[in-house]
PDB file of C-alpha atoms in Angstrom:
ATOM      1  CA  LEU H   1     -76.881  38.463 -96.208  1.00  0.00           C
ATOM      2  CA  ALA H   2     -76.306  42.206 -96.227  1.00  0.00           C
ATOM      3  CA  LYS H   3     -73.626  43.368 -98.637  1.00  0.00           C
ATOM      4  CA  THR H   4     -70.816  45.455 -97.245  1.00  0.00           C
ATOM      5  CA  THR H   5     -68.583  48.050 -98.865  1.00  0.00           C
ATOM      6  CA  GLN H   6     -65.265  49.134 -97.411  1.00  0.00           C
ATOM      7  CA  PRO H   7     -62.122  50.787 -98.790  1.00  0.00           C
ATOM      8  CA  ILE H   8     -59.714  48.461-100.498  1.00  0.00           C
ATOM      9  CA  SER H   9     -56.663  49.894 -98.780  1.00  0.00           C
ATOM     10  CA  MET H  10     -55.506  52.442 -96.223  1.00  0.00           C
ATOM     11  CA  ASP H  11     -52.094  53.715 -95.175  1.00  0.00           C
ATOM     12  CA  SER H  12     -51.131  55.042 -91.781  1.00  0.00           C
ATOM     13  CA  TYR H  13     -48.150  55.726 -89.550  1.00  0.00           C
ATOM     14  CA  GLU H  14     -47.296  54.326 -86.195  1.00  0.00           C
ATOM     15  CA  GLY H  15     -49.014  56.060 -83.322  1.00  0.00           C
ATOM     16  CA  GLN H  16     -51.921  57.342 -85.371  1.00  0.00           C
ATOM     17  CA  GLU H  17     -55.555  56.463 -84.936  1.00  0.00           C
ATOM     18  CA  VAL H  18     -57.045  54.590 -87.869  1.00  0.00           C
ATOM     19  CA  ASN H  19     -60.725  54.602 -88.728  1.00  0.00           C
ATOM     20  CA  ILE H  20     -62.086  52.141 -91.272  1.00  0.00           C
ATOM     21  CA  THR H  21     -65.647  52.728 -92.360  1.00  0.00           C
ATOM     22  CA  CYS H  22     -67.936  50.046 -93.720  1.00  0.00           C
ATOM     23  CA  SER H  23     -71.230  50.647 -95.506  1.00  0.00           C
ATOM     24  CA  HIS H  24     -74.078  48.172 -95.126  1.00  0.00           C
ATOM     25  CA  ASN H  25     -77.214  49.874 -96.406  1.00  0.00           C
ATOM     26  CA  ASN H  26     -79.304  46.697 -96.437  1.00  0.00           C
ATOM     27  CA  ILE H  27     -78.618  45.613 -92.879  1.00  0.00           C
ATOM     28  CA  ALA H  28     -81.512  43.682 -91.351  1.00  0.00           C
ATOM     29  CA  THR H  29     -83.016  44.148 -87.917  1.00  0.00           C
ATOM     30  CA  ASN H  30     -81.451  40.945 -86.588  1.00  0.00           C
ATOM     31  CA  ASP H  31     -78.026  41.580 -88.082  1.00  0.00           C
ATOM     32  CA  TYR H  32     -74.931  42.292 -86.035  1.00  0.00           C
ATOM     33  CA  ILE H  33     -71.772  43.949 -87.334  1.00  0.00           C
ATOM     34  CA  THR H  34     -68.569  42.021 -86.861  1.00  0.00           C
ATOM     35  CA  TRP H  35     -64.984  42.791 -87.755  1.00  0.00           C
ATOM     36  CA  TYR H  36     -62.242  40.262 -88.356  1.00  0.00           C
ATOM     37  CA  GLN H  37     -58.511  40.793 -88.840  1.00  0.00           C
ATOM     38  CA  GLN H  38     -56.250  38.666 -90.997  1.00  0.00           C
ATOM     39  CA  PHE H  39     -52.452  38.686 -90.973  1.00  0.00           C
ATOM     40  CA  PRO H  40     -50.514  37.186 -93.877  1.00  0.00           C
ATOM     41  CA  SER H  41     -50.374  33.403 -93.788  1.00  0.00           C
ATOM     42  CA  GLN H  42     -52.901  33.208 -90.971  1.00  0.00           C
ATOM     43  CA  GLY H  43     -56.615  32.667 -90.654  1.00  0.00           C
ATOM     44  CA  PRO H  44     -58.898  35.581 -89.788  1.00  0.00           C
ATOM     45  CA  ARG H  45     -59.479  36.327 -86.151  1.00  0.00           C
ATOM     46  CA  PHE H  46     -62.321  38.123 -84.436  1.00  0.00           C
ATOM     47  CA  ILE H  47     -61.782  41.734 -83.358  1.00  0.00           C
ATOM     48  CA  ILE H  48     -65.086  43.183 -82.272  1.00  0.00           C
ATOM     49  CA  GLN H  49     -68.829  42.905 -82.703  1.00  0.00           C
ATOM     50  CA  GLY H  50     -71.689  45.309 -82.111  1.00  0.00           C
ATOM     51  CA  TYR H  51     -75.338  45.984 -82.757  1.00  0.00           C
ATOM     52  CA  LYS H  52     -75.710  49.724 -82.173  1.00  0.00           C
ATOM     53  CA  THR H  53     -74.013  52.767 -80.619  1.00  0.00           C
ATOM     54  CA  LYS H  54     -70.484  52.106 -79.431  1.00  0.00           C
ATOM     55  CA  VAL H  55     -68.571  49.032 -78.400  1.00  0.00           C
ATOM     56  CA  THR H  56     -65.043  49.083 -77.035  1.00  0.00           C
ATOM     57  CA  ASN H  57     -62.623  46.344 -76.105  1.00  0.00           C
ATOM     58  CA  GLU H  58     -58.912  46.142 -75.475  1.00  0.00           C
ATOM     59  CA  VAL H  59     -58.147  46.129 -79.181  1.00  0.00           C
ATOM     60  CA  ALA H  60     -60.569  48.474 -80.909  1.00  0.00           C
ATOM     61  CA  SER H  61     -63.752  50.495 -80.819  1.00  0.00           C
ATOM     62  CA  LEU H  62     -66.751  50.098 -83.050  1.00  0.00           C
ATOM     63  CA  PHE H  63     -69.024  53.019 -83.750  1.00  0.00           C
ATOM     64  CA  ILE H  64     -72.485  52.396 -85.174  1.00  0.00           C
ATOM     65  CA  PRO H  65     -74.848  55.276 -85.949  1.00  0.00           C
ATOM     66  CA  ALA H  66     -78.545  55.119 -85.169  1.00  0.00           C
ATOM     67  CA  ASP H  67     -79.569  54.080 -88.684  1.00  0.00           C
ATOM     68  CA  ARG H  68     -76.956  51.253 -88.614  1.00  0.00           C
ATOM     69  CA  LYS H  69     -76.289  51.656 -92.336  1.00  0.00           C
ATOM     70  CA  SER H  70     -72.601  52.046 -91.696  1.00  0.00           C
ATOM     71  CA  SER H  71     -70.051  51.349 -89.006  1.00  0.00           C
ATOM     72  CA  THR H  72     -66.541  52.505 -88.207  1.00  0.00           C
ATOM     73  CA  LEU H  73     -63.770  50.397 -86.771  1.00  0.00           C
ATOM     74  CA  SER H  74     -61.347  52.539 -84.818  1.00  0.00           C
ATOM     75  CA  LEU H  75     -57.835  51.343 -84.017  1.00  0.00           C
ATOM     76  CA  PRO H  76     -56.097  53.634 -81.518  1.00  0.00           C
ATOM     77  CA  ARG H  77     -52.383  54.321 -81.873  1.00  0.00           C
ATOM     78  CA  VAL H  78     -51.593  51.706 -84.492  1.00  0.00           C
ATOM     79  CA  SER H  79     -48.258  49.972 -84.698  1.00  0.00           C
ATOM     80  CA  LEU H  80     -46.476  48.085 -87.451  1.00  0.00           C
ATOM     81  CA  SER H  81     -48.028  44.890 -86.156  1.00  0.00           C
ATOM     82  CA  ASP H  82     -51.500  46.169 -87.026  1.00  0.00           C
ATOM     83  CA  THR H  83     -50.693  45.834 -90.716  1.00  0.00           C
ATOM     84  CA  ALA H  84     -53.318  43.356 -91.865  1.00  0.00           C
ATOM     85  CA  VAL H  85     -56.542  42.952 -93.812  1.00  0.00           C
ATOM     86  CA  TYR H  86     -59.666  44.006 -91.935  1.00  0.00           C
ATOM     87  CA  TYR H  87     -63.044  42.503 -92.864  1.00  0.00           C
ATOM     88  CA  CYS H  88     -66.430  43.954 -92.056  1.00  0.00           C
ATOM     89  CA  LEU H  89     -69.217  41.391 -91.901  1.00  0.00           C
ATOM     90  CA  VAL H  90     -72.915  41.728 -91.304  1.00  0.00           C
ATOM     91  CA  GLY H  91     -75.211  38.907 -90.350  1.00  0.00           C
ATOM     92  CA  ASP H  92     -77.254  37.112 -87.751  1.00  0.00           C
ATOM     93  CA  ALA H  93     -75.145  36.636 -84.648  1.00  0.00           C
ATOM     94  CA  GLY H  94     -76.681  33.308 -83.842  1.00  0.00           C
ATOM     95  CA  GLY H  95     -74.756  30.089 -83.687  1.00  0.00           C
ATOM     96  CA  GLY H  96     -73.487  28.916 -87.014  1.00  0.00           C
ATOM     97  CA  ASN H  97     -73.406  32.403 -88.413  1.00  0.00           C
ATOM     98  CA  LYS H  98     -72.623  31.927 -92.074  1.00  0.00           C
ATOM     99  CA  LEU H  99     -69.921  34.511 -92.675  1.00  0.00           C
ATOM    100  CA  THR H 100     -69.536  36.153 -96.057  1.00  0.00           C
ATOM    101  CA  PHE H 101     -66.174  37.803 -96.359  1.00  0.00           C
ATOM    102  CA  GLY H 102     -65.810  40.676 -98.816  1.00  0.00           C
ATOM    103  CA  THR H 103     -62.521  41.970-100.145  1.00  0.00           C
ATOM    104  CA  GLY H 104     -61.595  43.613 -96.871  1.00  0.00           C
ATOM    105  CA  THR H 105     -59.420  46.656 -96.255  1.00  0.00           C
ATOM    106  CA  GLN H 106     -55.662  46.225 -96.459  1.00  0.00           C
ATOM    107  CA  LEU H 107     -54.188  48.445 -93.755  1.00  0.00           C
ATOM    108  CA  LYS H 108     -50.514  49.261 -94.068  1.00  0.00           C
ATOM    109  CA  VAL H 109     -48.798  50.899 -91.125  1.00  0.00           C
ATOM    110  CA  GLU H 110     -45.407  52.488 -91.620  1.00  0.00           C
ATOM    111  CA  LEU H 111     -42.838  54.051 -89.347  1.00  0.00           C
TER     112      LEU H 111
ATOM    113  CA  ASP V   1     -56.908  24.571 -75.780  1.00  0.00           C
ATOM    114  CA  ALA V   2     -54.544  24.437 -78.750  1.00  0.00           C
ATOM    115  CA  GLY V   3     -57.025  26.084 -81.040  1.00  0.00           C
ATOM    116  CA  VAL V   4     -58.159  24.700 -84.371  1.00  0.00           C
ATOM    117  CA  ILE V   5     -55.604  22.279 -85.747  1.00  0.00           C
ATOM    118  CA  GLN V   6     -55.152  21.654 -89.445  1.00  0.00           C
ATOM    119  CA  SER V   7     -52.928  19.229 -91.281  1.00  0.00           C
ATOM    120  CA  PRO V   8     -50.938  19.232 -93.367  1.00  0.00           C
ATOM    121  CA  ARG V   9     -49.819  22.860 -93.343  1.00  0.00           C
ATOM    122  CA  HIS V  10     -48.494  22.576 -96.856  1.00  0.00           C
ATOM    123  CA  GLU V  11     -49.386  20.113 -99.594  1.00  0.00           C
ATOM    124  CA  VAL V  12     -47.926  19.868-103.048  1.00  0.00           C
ATOM    125  CA  THR V  13     -49.449  17.343-105.384  1.00  0.00           C
ATOM    126  CA  GLU V  14     -49.855  16.616-109.036  1.00  0.00           C
ATOM    127  CA  MET V  15     -52.977  17.065-111.070  1.00  0.00           C
ATOM    128  CA  GLY V  16     -55.260  14.068-110.834  1.00  0.00           C
ATOM    129  CA  GLN V  17     -54.136  13.008-107.390  1.00  0.00           C
ATOM    130  CA  GLU V  18     -56.430  12.744-104.388  1.00  0.00           C
ATOM    131  CA  VAL V  19     -55.900  15.307-101.653  1.00  0.00           C
ATOM    132  CA  THR V  20     -57.219  15.050 -98.100  1.00  0.00           C
ATOM    133  CA  LEU V  21     -57.129  17.973 -95.712  1.00  0.00           C
ATOM    134  CA  ARG V  22     -57.761  17.429 -92.021  1.00  0.00           C
ATOM    135  CA  CYS V  23     -59.158  19.551 -89.237  1.00  0.00           C
ATOM    136  CA  LYS V  24     -59.549  19.170 -85.497  1.00  0.00           C
ATOM    137  CA  PRO V  25     -61.939  21.788 -84.102  1.00  0.00           C
ATOM    138  CA  ILE V  26     -61.809  23.327 -80.664  1.00  0.00           C
ATOM    139  CA  SER V  27     -63.278  20.959 -78.112  1.00  0.00           C
ATOM    140  CA  GLY V  28     -66.881  21.776 -77.291  1.00  0.00           C
ATOM    141  CA  HIS V  29     -67.562  23.704 -80.479  1.00  0.00           C
ATOM    142  CA  ASP V  30     -70.576  22.428 -82.353  1.00  0.00           C
ATOM    143  CA  TYR V  31     -70.053  24.243 -85.654  1.00  0.00           C
ATOM    144  CA  LEU V  32     -67.276  23.556 -88.158  1.00  0.00           C
ATOM    145  CA  PHE V  33     -66.601  25.511 -91.326  1.00  0.00           C
ATOM    146  CA  TRP V  34     -64.375  24.933 -94.345  1.00  0.00           C
ATOM    147  CA  TYR V  35     -63.187  27.987 -96.320  1.00  0.00           C
ATOM    148  CA  ARG V  36     -60.986  28.479 -99.350  1.00  0.00           C
ATOM    149  CA  GLN V  37     -58.921  31.608 -99.986  1.00  0.00           C
ATOM    150  CA  THR V  38     -57.396  32.725-103.258  1.00  0.00           C
ATOM    151  CA  MET V  39     -56.192  36.071-104.522  1.00  0.00           C
ATOM    152  CA  MET V  40     -58.849  36.117-107.213  1.00  0.00           C
ATOM    153  CA  ARG V  41     -61.892  35.071-105.191  1.00  0.00           C
ATOM    154  CA  GLY V  42     -60.964  36.021-101.659  1.00  0.00           C
ATOM    155  CA  LEU V  43     -62.253  33.980 -98.746  1.00  0.00           C
ATOM    156  CA  GLU V  44     -65.125  31.670 -99.670  1.00  0.00           C
ATOM    157  CA  LEU V  45     -67.211  29.426 -97.447  1.00  0.00           C
ATOM    158  CA  LEU V  46     -67.307  25.912 -98.882  1.00  0.00           C
ATOM    159  CA  ILE V  47     -69.380  23.966 -96.365  1.00  0.00           C
ATOM    160  CA  TYR V  48     -70.298  23.977 -92.704  1.00  0.00           C
ATOM    161  CA  PHE V  49     -71.439  21.393 -90.180  1.00  0.00           C
ATOM    162  CA  ASN V  50     -73.536  21.571 -87.048  1.00  0.00           C
ATOM    163  CA  ASN V  51     -73.155  18.689 -84.598  1.00  0.00           C
ATOM    164  CA  ASN V  52     -71.337  16.711 -87.280  1.00  0.00           C
ATOM    165  CA  VAL V  53     -74.158  17.118 -89.801  1.00  0.00           C
ATOM    166  CA  PRO V  54     -73.561  19.080 -93.021  1.00  0.00           C
ATOM    167  CA  ILE V  55     -75.885  22.081 -93.045  1.00  0.00           C
ATOM    168  CA  ASP V  56     -74.926  24.019 -96.151  1.00  0.00           C
ATOM    169  CA  ASP V  57     -72.633  22.772 -98.897  1.00  0.00           C
ATOM    170  CA  SER V  58     -73.691  25.287-101.518  1.00  0.00           C
ATOM    171  CA  GLY V  59     -70.192  26.672-101.655  1.00  0.00           C
ATOM    172  CA  MET V  60     -68.588  23.401-102.671  1.00  0.00           C
ATOM    173  CA  PRO V  61     -67.399  24.123-106.199  1.00  0.00           C
ATOM    174  CA  GLU V  62     -67.757  20.731-107.805  1.00  0.00           C
ATOM    175  CA  ASP V  63     -68.437  17.092-107.150  1.00  0.00           C
ATOM    176  CA  ARG V  64     -64.704  16.626-106.937  1.00  0.00           C
ATOM    177  CA  PHE V  65     -64.933  18.196-103.494  1.00  0.00           C
ATOM    178  CA  SER V  66     -66.362  16.305-100.534  1.00  0.00           C
ATOM    179  CA  ALA V  67     -66.302  16.873 -96.793  1.00  0.00           C
ATOM    180  CA  LYS V  68     -67.023  14.638 -93.853  1.00  0.00           C
ATOM    181  CA  MET V  69     -67.237  14.986 -90.121  1.00  0.00           C
ATOM    182  CA  PRO V  70     -67.325  11.492 -88.615  1.00  0.00           C
ATOM    183  CA  ASN V  71     -67.204  12.811 -85.055  1.00  0.00           C
ATOM    184  CA  ALA V  72     -67.075  16.028 -83.073  1.00  0.00           C
ATOM    185  CA  SER V  73     -63.294  16.196 -83.089  1.00  0.00           C
ATOM    186  CA  PHE V  74     -62.414  15.525 -86.703  1.00  0.00           C
ATOM    187  CA  SER V  75     -63.300  16.634 -90.203  1.00  0.00           C
ATOM    188  CA  THR V  76     -61.844  16.073 -93.638  1.00  0.00           C
ATOM    189  CA  LEU V  77     -62.051  17.905 -96.936  1.00  0.00           C
ATOM    190  CA  LYS V  78     -61.207  15.739 -99.910  1.00  0.00           C
ATOM    191  CA  ILE V  79     -60.503  16.709-103.483  1.00  0.00           C
ATOM    192  CA  GLN V  80     -60.520  13.910-106.016  1.00  0.00           C
ATOM    193  CA  PRO V  81     -59.169  14.353-108.613  1.00  0.00           C
ATOM    194  CA  SER V  82     -57.280  17.549-107.898  1.00  0.00           C
ATOM    195  CA  GLU V  83     -56.709  20.234-110.539  1.00  0.00           C
ATOM    196  CA  PRO V  84     -54.303  23.190-110.696  1.00  0.00           C
ATOM    197  CA  ARG V  85     -57.189  25.630-110.157  1.00  0.00           C
ATOM    198  CA  ASP V  86     -57.753  24.062-106.736  1.00  0.00           C
ATOM    199  CA  SER V  87     -54.508  25.641-105.570  1.00  0.00           C
ATOM    200  CA  ALA V  88     -55.422  27.839-102.607  1.00  0.00           C
ATOM    201  CA  VAL V  89     -55.226  28.136 -98.865  1.00  0.00           C
ATOM    202  CA  TYR V  90     -57.914  26.076 -97.163  1.00  0.00           C
ATOM    203  CA  PHE V  91     -59.043  27.165 -93.711  1.00  0.00           C
ATOM    204  CA  CYS V  92     -61.036  25.273 -91.164  1.00  0.00           C
ATOM    205  CA  ALA V  93     -62.893  27.198 -88.465  1.00  0.00           C
ATOM    206  CA  SER V  94     -64.982  26.155 -85.503  1.00  0.00           C
ATOM    207  CA  SER V  95     -67.546  27.963 -83.419  1.00  0.00           C
ATOM    208  CA  GLY V  96     -69.491  27.452 -80.232  1.00  0.00           C
ATOM    209  CA  GLY V  97     -71.535  30.577 -80.764  1.00  0.00           C
ATOM    210  CA  TRP V  98     -71.191  33.536 -83.070  1.00  0.00           C
ATOM    211  CA  GLU V  99     -67.418  33.932 -83.064  1.00  0.00           C
ATOM    212  CA  GLN V 100     -65.486  31.698 -85.438  1.00  0.00           C
ATOM    213  CA  PHE V 101     -61.991  30.528 -84.610  1.00  0.00           C
ATOM    214  CA  PHE V 102     -59.833  29.821 -87.618  1.00  0.00           C
ATOM    215  CA  GLY V 103     -57.038  27.332 -87.979  1.00  0.00           C
ATOM    216  CA  PRO V 104     -53.665  28.174 -89.548  1.00  0.00           C
ATOM    217  CA  GLY V 105     -54.751  26.877 -92.943  1.00  0.00           C
ATOM    218  CA  THR V 106     -53.400  24.363 -95.431  1.00  0.00           C
ATOM    219  CA  ARG V 107     -51.631  25.772 -98.453  1.00  0.00           C
ATOM    220  CA  LEU V 108     -52.407  23.472-101.369  1.00  0.00           C
ATOM    221  CA  THR V 109     -50.464  23.569-104.593  1.00  0.00           C
ATOM    222  CA  VAL V 110     -51.599  21.376-107.455  1.00  0.00           C
ATOM    223  CA  LEU V 111     -49.049  21.109-110.241  1.00  0.00           C
TER     224      LEU V 111
END
């Protein structure tokens, strides 16, 4: 499984756009990039997944450059409720994808 | 659907006692995963099942840990005998494809 590197923590203020970048230099051809979010005392939950270029849903956008060695999760206009740990994962998107969670990025949003 | 259901939500036991954690996956999902989360080690995959069959148990720390899935709607993770270092939050997740849906977790404290 490709190893990922992301910042340990980030701080932001309400209303700002937050970009969290993840490095995955050893990503394989079949690998997808997936982001999960975890609030305190809860299990992680899926945010977004992509293979290349840009993916957008109602929660976030995911930007993946052509070489796919990194990706950026973009959270528009964050609020206090976006304070959570964000995990970047890389792996085969097939059924039974064995997820390897790294340390994640602790995002803290303040007023 | 009620999502992944785990019980109990909290468990406090004494060293040497047997502990059984329970999980009911989302109906129709054919993959089930057991994770453990601690501050020191983060989120670790312990074992996962496909169609009730254990596929990969390489993350199970010791023989004291065992997991079963007698049918598609129920799984157990047992620790016998329990030790203080087993104290952690244990998550169950299920999947019908690439996205995993996590339960609320069981917080285990072994005194």
